[in-house]
mmCIF file of C-alpha atoms in Angstrom:
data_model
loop_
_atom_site.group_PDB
_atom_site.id
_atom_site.type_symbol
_atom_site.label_atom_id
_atom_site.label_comp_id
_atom_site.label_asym_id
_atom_site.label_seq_id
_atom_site.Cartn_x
_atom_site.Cartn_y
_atom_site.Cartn_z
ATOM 1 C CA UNK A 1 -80.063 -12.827 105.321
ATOM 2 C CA UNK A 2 -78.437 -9.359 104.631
ATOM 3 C CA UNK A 3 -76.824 -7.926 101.798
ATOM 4 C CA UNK A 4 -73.325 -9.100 102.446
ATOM 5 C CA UNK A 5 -74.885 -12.832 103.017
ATOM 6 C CA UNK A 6 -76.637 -12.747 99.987
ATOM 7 C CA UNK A 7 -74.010 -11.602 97.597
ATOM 8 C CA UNK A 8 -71.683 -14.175 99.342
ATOM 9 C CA UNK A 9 -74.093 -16.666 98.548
ATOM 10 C CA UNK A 10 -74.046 -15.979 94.853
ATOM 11 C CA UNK A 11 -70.643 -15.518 94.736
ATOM 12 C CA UNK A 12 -69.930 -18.707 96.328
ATOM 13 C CA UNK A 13 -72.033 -20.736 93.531
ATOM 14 C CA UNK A 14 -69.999 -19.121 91.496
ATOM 15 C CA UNK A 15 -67.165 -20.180 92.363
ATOM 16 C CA UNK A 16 -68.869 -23.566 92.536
ATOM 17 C CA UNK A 17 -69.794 -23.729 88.975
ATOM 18 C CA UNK A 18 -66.397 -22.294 87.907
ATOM 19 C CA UNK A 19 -64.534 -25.334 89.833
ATOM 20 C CA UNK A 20 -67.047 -27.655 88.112
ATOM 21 C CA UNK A 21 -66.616 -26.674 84.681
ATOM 22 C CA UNK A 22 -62.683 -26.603 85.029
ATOM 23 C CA UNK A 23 -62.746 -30.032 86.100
ATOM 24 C CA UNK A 24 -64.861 -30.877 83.310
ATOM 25 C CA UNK A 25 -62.455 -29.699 80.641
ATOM 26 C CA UNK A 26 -59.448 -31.349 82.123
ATOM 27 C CA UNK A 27 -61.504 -34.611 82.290
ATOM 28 C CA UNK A 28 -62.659 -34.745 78.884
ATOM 29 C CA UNK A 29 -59.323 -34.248 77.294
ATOM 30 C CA UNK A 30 -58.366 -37.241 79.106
ATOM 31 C CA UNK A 31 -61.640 -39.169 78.136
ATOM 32 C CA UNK A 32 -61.268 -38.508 74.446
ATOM 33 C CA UNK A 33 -56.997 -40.074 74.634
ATOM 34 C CA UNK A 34 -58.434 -43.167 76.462
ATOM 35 C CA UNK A 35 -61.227 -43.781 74.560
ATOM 36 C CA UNK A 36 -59.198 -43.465 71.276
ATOM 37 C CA UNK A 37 -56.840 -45.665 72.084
ATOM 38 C CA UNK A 38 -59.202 -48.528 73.326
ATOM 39 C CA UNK A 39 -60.720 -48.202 69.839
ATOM 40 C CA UNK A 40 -57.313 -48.258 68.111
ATOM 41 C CA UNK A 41 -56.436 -51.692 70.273
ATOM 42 C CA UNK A 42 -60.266 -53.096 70.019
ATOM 43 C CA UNK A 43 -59.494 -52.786 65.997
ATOM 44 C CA UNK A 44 -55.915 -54.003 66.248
ATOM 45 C CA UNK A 45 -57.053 -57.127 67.738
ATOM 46 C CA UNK A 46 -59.764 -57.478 65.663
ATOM 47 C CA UNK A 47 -57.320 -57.715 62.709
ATOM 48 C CA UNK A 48 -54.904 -59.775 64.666
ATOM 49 C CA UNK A 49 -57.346 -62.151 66.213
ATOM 50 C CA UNK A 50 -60.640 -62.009 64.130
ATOM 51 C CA UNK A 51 -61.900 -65.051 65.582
ATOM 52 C CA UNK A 52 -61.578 -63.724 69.225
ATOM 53 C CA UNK A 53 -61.968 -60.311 68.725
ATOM 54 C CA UNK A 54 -65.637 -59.405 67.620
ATOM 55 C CA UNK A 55 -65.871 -55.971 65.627
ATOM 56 C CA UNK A 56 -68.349 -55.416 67.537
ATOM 57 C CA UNK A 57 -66.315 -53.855 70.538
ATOM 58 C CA UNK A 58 -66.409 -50.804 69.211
ATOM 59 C CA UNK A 59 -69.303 -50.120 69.828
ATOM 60 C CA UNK A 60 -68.482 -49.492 73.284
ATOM 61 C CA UNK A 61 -65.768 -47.063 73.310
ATOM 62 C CA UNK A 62 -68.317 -45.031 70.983
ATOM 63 C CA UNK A 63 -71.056 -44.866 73.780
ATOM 64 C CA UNK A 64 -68.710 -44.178 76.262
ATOM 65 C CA UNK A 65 -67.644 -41.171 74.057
ATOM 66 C CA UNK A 66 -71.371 -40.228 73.811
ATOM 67 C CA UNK A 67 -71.697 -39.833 77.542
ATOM 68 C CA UNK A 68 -68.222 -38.468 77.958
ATOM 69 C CA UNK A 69 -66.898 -36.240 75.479
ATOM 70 C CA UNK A 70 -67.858 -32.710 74.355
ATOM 71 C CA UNK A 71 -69.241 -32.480 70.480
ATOM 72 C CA UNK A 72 -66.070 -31.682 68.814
ATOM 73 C CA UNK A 73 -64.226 -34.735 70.576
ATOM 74 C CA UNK A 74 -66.964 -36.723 69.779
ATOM 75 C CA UNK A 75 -66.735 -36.285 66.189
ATOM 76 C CA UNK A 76 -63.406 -37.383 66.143
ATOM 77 C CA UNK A 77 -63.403 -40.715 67.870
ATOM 78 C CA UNK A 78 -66.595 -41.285 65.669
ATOM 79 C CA UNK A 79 -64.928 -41.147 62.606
ATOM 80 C CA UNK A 80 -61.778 -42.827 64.403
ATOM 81 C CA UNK A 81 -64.324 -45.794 65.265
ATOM 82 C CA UNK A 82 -66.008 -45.717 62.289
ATOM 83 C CA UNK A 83 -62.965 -45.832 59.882
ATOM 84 C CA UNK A 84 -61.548 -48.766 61.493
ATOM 85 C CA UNK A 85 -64.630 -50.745 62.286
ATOM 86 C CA UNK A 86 -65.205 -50.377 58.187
ATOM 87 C CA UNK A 87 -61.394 -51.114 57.692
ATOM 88 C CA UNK A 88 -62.014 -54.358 59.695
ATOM 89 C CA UNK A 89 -65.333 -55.468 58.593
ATOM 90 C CA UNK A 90 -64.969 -55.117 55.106
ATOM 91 C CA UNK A 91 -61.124 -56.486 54.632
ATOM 92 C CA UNK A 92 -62.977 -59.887 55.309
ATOM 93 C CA UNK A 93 -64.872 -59.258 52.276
ATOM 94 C CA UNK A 94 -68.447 -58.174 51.420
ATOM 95 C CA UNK A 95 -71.414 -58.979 52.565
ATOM 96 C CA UNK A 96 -74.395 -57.935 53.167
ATOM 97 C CA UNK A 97 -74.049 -58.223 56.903
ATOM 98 C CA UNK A 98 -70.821 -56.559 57.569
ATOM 99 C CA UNK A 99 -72.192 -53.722 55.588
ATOM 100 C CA UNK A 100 -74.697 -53.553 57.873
ATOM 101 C CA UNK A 101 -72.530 -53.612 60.419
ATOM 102 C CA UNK A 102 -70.480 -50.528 59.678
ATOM 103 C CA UNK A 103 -74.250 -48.990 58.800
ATOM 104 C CA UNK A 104 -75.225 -49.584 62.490
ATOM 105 C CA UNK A 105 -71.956 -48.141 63.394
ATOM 106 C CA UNK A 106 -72.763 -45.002 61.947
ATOM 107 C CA UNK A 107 -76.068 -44.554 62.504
ATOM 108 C CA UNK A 108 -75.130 -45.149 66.757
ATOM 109 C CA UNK A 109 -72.523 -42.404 65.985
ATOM 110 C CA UNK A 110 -74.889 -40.305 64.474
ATOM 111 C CA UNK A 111 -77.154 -40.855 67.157
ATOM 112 C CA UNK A 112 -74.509 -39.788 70.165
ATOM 113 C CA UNK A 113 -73.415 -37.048 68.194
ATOM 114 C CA UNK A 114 -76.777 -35.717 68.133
ATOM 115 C CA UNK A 115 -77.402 -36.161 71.912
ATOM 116 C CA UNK A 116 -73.752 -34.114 72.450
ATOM 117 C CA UNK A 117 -74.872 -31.460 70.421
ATOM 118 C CA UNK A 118 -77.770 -30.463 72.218
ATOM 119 C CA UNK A 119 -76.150 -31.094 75.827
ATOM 120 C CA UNK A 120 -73.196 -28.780 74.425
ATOM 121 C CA UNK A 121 -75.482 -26.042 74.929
ATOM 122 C CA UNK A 122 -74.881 -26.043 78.443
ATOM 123 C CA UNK A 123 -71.015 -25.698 77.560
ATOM 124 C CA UNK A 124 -69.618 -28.977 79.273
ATOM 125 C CA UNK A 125 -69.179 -32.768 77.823
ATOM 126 C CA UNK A 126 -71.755 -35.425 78.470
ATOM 127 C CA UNK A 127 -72.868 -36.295 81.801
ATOM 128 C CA UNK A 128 -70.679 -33.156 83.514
ATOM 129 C CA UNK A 129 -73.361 -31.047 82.378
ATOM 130 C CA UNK A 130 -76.146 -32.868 83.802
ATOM 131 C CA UNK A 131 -73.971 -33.544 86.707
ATOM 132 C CA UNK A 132 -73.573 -29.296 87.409
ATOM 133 C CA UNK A 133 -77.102 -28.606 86.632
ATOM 134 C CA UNK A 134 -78.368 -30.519 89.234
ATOM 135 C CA UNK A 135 -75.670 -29.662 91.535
ATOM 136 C CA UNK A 136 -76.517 -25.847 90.638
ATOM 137 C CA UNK A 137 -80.353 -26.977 91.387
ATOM 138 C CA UNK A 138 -79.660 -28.534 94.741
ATOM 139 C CA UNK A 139 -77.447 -25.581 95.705
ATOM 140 C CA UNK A 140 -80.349 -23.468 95.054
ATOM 141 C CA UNK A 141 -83.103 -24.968 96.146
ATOM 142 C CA UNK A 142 -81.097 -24.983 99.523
ATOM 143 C CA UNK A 143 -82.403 -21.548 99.677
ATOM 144 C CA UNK A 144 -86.043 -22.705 99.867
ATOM 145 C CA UNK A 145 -85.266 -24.587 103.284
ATOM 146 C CA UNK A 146 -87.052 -22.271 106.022
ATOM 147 C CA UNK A 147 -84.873 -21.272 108.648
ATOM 148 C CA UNK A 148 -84.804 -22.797 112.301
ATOM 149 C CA UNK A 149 -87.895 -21.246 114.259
ATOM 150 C CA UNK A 150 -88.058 -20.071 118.042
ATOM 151 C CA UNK A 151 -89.425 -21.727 120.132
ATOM 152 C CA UNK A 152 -93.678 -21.800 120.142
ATOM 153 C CA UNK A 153 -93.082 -21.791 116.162
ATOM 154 C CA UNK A 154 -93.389 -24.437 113.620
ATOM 155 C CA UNK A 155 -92.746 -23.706 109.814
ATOM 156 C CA UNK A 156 -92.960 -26.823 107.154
ATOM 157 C CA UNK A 157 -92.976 -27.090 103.458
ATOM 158 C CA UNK A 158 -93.516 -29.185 101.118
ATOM 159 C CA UNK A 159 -93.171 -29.309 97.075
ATOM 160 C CA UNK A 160 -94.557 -32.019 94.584
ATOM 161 C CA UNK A 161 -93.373 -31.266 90.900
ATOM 162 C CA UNK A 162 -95.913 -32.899 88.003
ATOM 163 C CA UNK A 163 -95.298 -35.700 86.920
ATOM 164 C CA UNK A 164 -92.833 -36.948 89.720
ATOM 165 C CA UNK A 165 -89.804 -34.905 87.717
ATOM 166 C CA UNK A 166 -87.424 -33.303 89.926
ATOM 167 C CA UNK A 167 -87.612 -30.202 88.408
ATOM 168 C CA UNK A 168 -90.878 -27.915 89.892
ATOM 169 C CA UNK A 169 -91.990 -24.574 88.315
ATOM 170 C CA UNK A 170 -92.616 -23.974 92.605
ATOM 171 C CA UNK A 171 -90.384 -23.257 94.649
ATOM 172 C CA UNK A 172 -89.781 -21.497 97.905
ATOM 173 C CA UNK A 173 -87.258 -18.929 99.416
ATOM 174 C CA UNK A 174 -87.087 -17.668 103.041
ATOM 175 C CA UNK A 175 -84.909 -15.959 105.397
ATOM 176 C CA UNK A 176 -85.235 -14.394 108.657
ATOM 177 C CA UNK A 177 -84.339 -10.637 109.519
ATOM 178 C CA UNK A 178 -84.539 -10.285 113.391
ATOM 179 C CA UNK A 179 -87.665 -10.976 114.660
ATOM 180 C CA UNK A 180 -89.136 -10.881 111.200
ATOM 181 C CA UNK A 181 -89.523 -14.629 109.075
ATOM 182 C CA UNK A 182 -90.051 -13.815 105.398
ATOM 183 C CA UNK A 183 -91.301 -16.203 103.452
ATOM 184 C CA UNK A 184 -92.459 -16.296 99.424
ATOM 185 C CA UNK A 185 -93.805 -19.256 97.483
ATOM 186 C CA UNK A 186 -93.534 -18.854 93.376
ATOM 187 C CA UNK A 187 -94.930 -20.457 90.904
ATOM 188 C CA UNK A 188 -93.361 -19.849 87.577
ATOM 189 C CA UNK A 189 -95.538 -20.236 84.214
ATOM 190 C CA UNK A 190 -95.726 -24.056 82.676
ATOM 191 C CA UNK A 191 -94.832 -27.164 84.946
ATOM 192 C CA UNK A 192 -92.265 -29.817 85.340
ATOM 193 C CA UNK A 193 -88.945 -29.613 83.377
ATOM 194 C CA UNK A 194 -90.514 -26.729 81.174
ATOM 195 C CA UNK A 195 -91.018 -24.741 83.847
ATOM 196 C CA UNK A 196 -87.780 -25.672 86.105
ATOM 197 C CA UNK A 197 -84.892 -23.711 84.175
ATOM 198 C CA UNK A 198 -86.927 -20.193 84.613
ATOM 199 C CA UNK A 199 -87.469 -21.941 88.401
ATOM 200 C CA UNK A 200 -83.666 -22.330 89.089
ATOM 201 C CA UNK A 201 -82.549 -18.720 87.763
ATOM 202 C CA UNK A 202 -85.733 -16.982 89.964
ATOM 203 C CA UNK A 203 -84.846 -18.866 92.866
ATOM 204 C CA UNK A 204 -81.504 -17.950 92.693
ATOM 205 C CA UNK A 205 -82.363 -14.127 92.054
ATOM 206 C CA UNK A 206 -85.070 -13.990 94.394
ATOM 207 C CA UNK A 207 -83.871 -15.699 97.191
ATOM 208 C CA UNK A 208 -81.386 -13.084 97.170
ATOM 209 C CA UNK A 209 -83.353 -10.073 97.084
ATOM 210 C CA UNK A 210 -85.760 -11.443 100.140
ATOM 211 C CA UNK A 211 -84.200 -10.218 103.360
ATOM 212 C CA UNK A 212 -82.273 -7.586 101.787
ATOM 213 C CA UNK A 213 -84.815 -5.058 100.048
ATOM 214 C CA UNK A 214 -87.102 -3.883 102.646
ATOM 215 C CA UNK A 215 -90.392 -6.476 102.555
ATOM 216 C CA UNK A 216 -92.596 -3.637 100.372
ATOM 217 C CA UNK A 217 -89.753 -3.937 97.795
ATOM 218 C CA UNK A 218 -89.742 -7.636 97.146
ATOM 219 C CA UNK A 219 -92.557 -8.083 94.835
ATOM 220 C CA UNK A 220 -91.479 -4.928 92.876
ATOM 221 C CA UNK A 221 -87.782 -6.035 92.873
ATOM 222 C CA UNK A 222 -88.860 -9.058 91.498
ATOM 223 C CA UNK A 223 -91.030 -7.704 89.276
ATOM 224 C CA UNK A 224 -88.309 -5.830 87.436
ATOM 225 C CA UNK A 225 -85.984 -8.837 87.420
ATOM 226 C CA UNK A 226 -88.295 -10.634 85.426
ATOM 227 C CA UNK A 227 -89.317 -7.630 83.280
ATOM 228 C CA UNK A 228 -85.264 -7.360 82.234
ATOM 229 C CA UNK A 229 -84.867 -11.240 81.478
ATOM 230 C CA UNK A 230 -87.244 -10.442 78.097
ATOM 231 C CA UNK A 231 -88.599 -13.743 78.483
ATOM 232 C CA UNK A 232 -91.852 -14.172 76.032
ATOM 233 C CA UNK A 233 -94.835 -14.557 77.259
ATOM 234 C CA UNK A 234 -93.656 -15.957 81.033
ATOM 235 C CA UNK A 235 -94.544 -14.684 84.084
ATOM 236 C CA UNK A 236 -94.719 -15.860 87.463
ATOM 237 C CA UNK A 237 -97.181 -15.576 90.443
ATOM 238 C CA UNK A 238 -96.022 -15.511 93.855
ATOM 239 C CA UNK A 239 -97.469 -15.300 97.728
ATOM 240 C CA UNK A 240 -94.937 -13.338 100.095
ATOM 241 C CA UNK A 241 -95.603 -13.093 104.011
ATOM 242 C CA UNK A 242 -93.739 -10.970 106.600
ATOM 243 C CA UNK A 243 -94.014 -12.068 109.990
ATOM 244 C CA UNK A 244 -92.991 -10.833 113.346
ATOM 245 C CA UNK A 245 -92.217 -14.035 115.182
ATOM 246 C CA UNK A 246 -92.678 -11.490 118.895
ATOM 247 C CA UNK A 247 -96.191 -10.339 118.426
ATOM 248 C CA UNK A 248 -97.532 -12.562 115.441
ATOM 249 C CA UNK A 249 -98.226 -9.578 113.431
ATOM 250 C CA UNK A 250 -98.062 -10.134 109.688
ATOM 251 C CA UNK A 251 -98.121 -8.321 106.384
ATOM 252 C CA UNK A 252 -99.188 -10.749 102.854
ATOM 253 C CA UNK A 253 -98.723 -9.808 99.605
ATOM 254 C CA UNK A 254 -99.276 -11.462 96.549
ATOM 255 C CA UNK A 255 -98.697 -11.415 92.508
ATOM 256 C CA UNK A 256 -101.392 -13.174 90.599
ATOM 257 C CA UNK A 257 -101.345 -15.713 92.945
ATOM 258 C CA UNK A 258 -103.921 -17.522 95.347
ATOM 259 C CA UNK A 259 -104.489 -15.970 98.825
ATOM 260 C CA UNK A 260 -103.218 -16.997 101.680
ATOM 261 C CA UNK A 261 -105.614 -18.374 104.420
ATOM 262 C CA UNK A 262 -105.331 -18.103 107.715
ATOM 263 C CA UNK A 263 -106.880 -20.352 110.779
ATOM 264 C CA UNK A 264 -108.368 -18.575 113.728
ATOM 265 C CA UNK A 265 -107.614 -21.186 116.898
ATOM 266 C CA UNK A 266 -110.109 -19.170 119.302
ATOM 267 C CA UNK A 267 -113.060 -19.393 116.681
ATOM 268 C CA UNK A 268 -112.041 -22.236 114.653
ATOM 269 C CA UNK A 269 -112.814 -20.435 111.327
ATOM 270 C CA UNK A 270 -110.882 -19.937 108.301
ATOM 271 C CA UNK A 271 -110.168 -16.681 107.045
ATOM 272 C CA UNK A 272 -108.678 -15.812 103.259
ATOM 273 C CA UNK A 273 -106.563 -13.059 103.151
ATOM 274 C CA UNK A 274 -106.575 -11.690 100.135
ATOM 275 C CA UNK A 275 -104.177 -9.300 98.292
ATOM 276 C CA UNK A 276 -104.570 -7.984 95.003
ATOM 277 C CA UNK A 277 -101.426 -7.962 92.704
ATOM 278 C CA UNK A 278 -101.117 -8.568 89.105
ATOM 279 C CA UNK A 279 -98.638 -11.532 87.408
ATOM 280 C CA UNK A 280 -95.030 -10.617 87.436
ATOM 281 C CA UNK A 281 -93.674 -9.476 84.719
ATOM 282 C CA UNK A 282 -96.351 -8.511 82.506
ATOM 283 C CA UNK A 283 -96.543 -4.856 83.869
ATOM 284 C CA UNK A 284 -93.621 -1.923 84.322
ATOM 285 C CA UNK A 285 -94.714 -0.649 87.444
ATOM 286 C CA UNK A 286 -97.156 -2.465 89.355
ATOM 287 C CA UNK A 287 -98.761 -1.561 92.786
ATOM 288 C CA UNK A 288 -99.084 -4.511 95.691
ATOM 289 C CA UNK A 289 -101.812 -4.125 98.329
ATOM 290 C CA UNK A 290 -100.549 -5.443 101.533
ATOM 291 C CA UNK A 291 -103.305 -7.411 103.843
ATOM 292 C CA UNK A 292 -102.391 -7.033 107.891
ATOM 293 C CA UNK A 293 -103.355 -9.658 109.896
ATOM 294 C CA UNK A 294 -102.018 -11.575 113.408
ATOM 295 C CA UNK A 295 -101.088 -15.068 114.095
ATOM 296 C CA UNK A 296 -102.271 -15.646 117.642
ATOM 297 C CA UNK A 297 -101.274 -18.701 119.696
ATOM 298 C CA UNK A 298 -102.988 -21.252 118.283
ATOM 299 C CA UNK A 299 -103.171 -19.516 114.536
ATOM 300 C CA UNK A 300 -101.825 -20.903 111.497
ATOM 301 C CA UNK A 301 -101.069 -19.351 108.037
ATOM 302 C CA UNK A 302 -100.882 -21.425 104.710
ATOM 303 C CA UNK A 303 -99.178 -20.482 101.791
ATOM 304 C CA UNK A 304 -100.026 -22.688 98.696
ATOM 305 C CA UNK A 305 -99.627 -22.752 94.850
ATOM 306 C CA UNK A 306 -102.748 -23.014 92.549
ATOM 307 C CA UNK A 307 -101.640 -26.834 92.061
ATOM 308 C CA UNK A 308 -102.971 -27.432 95.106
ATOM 309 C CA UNK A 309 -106.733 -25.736 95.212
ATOM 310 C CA UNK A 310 -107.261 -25.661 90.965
ATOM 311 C CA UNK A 311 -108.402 -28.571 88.942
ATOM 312 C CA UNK A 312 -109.690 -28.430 84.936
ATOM 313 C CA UNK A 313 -113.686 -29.712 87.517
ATOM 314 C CA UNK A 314 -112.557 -27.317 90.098
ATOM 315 C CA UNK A 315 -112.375 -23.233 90.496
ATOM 316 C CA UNK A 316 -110.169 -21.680 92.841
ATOM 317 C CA UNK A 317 -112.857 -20.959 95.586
ATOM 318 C CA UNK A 318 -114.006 -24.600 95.543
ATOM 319 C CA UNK A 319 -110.406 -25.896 95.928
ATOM 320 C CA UNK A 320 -109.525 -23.498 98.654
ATOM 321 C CA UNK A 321 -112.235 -24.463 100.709
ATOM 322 C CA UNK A 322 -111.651 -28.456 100.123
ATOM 323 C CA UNK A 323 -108.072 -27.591 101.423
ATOM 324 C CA UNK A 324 -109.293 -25.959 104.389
ATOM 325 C CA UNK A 325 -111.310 -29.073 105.205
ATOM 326 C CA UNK A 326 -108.254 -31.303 104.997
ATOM 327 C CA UNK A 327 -106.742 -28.771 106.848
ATOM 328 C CA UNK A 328 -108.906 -29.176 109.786
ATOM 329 C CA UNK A 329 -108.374 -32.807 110.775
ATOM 330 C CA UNK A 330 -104.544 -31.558 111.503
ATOM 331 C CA UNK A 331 -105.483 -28.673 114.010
ATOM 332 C CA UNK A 332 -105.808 -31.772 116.899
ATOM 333 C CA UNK A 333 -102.142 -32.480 116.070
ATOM 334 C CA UNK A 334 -100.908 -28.729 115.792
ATOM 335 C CA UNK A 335 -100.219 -29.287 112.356
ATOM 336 C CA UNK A 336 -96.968 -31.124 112.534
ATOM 337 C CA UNK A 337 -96.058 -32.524 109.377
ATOM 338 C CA UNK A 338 -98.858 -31.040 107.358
ATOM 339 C CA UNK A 339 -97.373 -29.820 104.756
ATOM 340 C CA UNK A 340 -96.910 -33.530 103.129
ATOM 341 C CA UNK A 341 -99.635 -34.766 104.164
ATOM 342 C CA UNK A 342 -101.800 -31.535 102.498
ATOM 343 C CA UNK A 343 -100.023 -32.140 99.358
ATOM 344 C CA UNK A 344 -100.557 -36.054 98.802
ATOM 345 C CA UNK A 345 -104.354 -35.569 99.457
ATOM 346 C CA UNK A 346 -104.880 -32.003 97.711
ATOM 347 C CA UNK A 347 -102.105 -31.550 95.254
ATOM 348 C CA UNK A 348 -103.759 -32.112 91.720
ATOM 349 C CA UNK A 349 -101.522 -34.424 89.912
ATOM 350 C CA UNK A 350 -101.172 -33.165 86.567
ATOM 351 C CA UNK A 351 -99.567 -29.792 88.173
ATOM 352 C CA UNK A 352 -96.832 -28.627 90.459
ATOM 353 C CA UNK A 353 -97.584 -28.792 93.719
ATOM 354 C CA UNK A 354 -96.351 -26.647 97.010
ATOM 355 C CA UNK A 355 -97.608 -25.568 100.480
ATOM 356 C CA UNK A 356 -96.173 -23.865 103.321
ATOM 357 C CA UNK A 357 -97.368 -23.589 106.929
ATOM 358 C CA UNK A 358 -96.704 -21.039 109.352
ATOM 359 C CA UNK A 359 -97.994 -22.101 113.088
ATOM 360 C CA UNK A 360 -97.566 -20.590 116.330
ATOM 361 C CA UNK A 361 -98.211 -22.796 119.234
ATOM 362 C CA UNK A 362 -100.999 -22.100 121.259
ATOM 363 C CA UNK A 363 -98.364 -22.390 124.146
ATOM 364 C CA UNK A 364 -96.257 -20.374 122.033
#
């Protein structure tokens, strides 16, 4: 990816999200007149017809509004629903259970109101929000897909968020720049949901950065994104590896997080290769060390997130070895769909999860 690719790639969600949330407004407007009116005909015909009619109906147009409507909206058909259903209710006199009736009433519309205001924060009605956040998320994590290899290469990855959410404090960006693939795994601070909204804004950010500042920038790039988004007490870690898909020859750097390994085909060993960084975003100027090293035919590199080597029973050092192990019964099949397979038997399960593998065929 170069410059121009990446800022057209940011542009172009944001024109994305700009279509989405003018679609959103025009809907909602439109929700709130139909949804009024089916309460003003449910009561009608709850005066007109009491015995056919149920009061009860209006219920419904209230949890539609809930799901549909922005906050303000939504406190308008609530008292709309809520006036009549009273009006209806209690013009058949009083008792104790049609006052309970219009109580339930209220409390439900108290209840969706409360749900609207928090999803408000994100600036759209009901579902729309949800509906764009995930969108945004998909768009995004688009970035993470590794790019189509030449031949004699296989790349794979494969993320597991805690929990089975689909939001994962991991994630993934790549690109390739000539002969150069550049790959870095993060791992933001926290897990699950808590950890995927600083996910989705890094991914974005750093996914365009890699392929555009030369490869000893990244990590320092990145480290002064996160250092201007004043976040308390985040960080992230991450693993970034340059390599030259002609002669094998690669550069790893890492952040805080857990070194690479590599696997030597001609000695069947495996081989850490370590880099010492410190965290993201807890320093103003950090140094990098970079750790050469050479995929020969027959080599493989792993990239992985602590989730997969570091239990509460387990250090590091013990983990990365038991990965290795499970690492060796796919050598006979030159690794080809690893990545899953590494993660269901070694990714813990109360924490995020990723791998990545970079092989080069021993025909290769």
């Amino acid at each position: 990816m170069n410059r121009s690719g990446g800022l057209a790639e940011v542009r172009r969600i944001g024109r994305r999200v700009e279509w989405l949330g003018r679609r959103a407004r025009r809907s909602h407007r439109l929700a709130f007149v139909a949804l009024a009116l089916t309460s003003v005909v449910f009561a009608v015909s709850g005066l007109v017809w009491q015995t056919l009619v149920p009061a009860s109906l209006l219920i419904i147009p209230l949890v539609l509004g809930g799901l549909l409507l922005r906050f303000r909206e939504l406190v308008a058909l609530t008292g709309i629903t809520v006036t009549f259903g009273a009006y209806i209710v209690l013009s058949r006199g009083l008792t104790l259970p049609r006052i309970g009736f219009v109580l339930v009433l209220a409390v439900i519309g108290w209840i969706m109101l409360t749900n609207a205001k928090v999803r408000s924060r994100l600036g759209v009605p009901g579902t729309r929000g949800e509906s764009m956040l995930m969108e945004l998320r998909d768009i995004l994590t688009a970035q993470g897909e590794l790019p189509s290899l030449p031949a004699g290469w296989l790349a794979e990855v494969e993320i597991r968020s805690a929990g089975g959410s689909t939001f994962s404090g991991d994630f993934v960006v790549s690109t390739t720049r000539g002969d150069v693939l550049e790959v870095a795994l993060v791992d933001v601070s926290g897990k699950g949901i808590d950890a995927g909204t600083r996910a989705l804004l890094l991914s974005g950010a750093f996914g365009g950065l890699l392929g555009v500042v030369p490869e000893e920038e990244f990590l320092p790039s990145a480290n002064r994104y996160i250092r201007r988004q004043d976040w308390d007490d985040d960080f992230a870690t991450v693993v970034h590896v340059a390599v030259d898909l002609k002669t094998g020859d690669f550069d790893v750097r890492t952040a805080g997080h857990p070194p690479a390994i590599q696997f030597d085909a001609w000695s069947g060993r495996w081989q850490t290769r370590d880099a010492d960084g410190p965290l993201l975003g807890l320093m103003e100027a950090p140094e990098f060390a970079v750790n050469h090293g050479q995929l020969k035919p027959g080599d493989a590199l792993f990239l992985y997130s602590d989730g997969m080597v570091e239990t509460p029973r387990r250090d590091i050092g013990r983990g990365t070895d038991r990965l290795a192990g499970h690492a060796e019964r796919l050598v006979a099949q030159g690794f080809q769909g690893g990545a899953k397979e590494l993660v269901d038997e070694a990714g813990g399960p109360g924490d995020d999860s990723a791998i990545v593998i970079i092989h080069r065929s021993a025909l290769g």
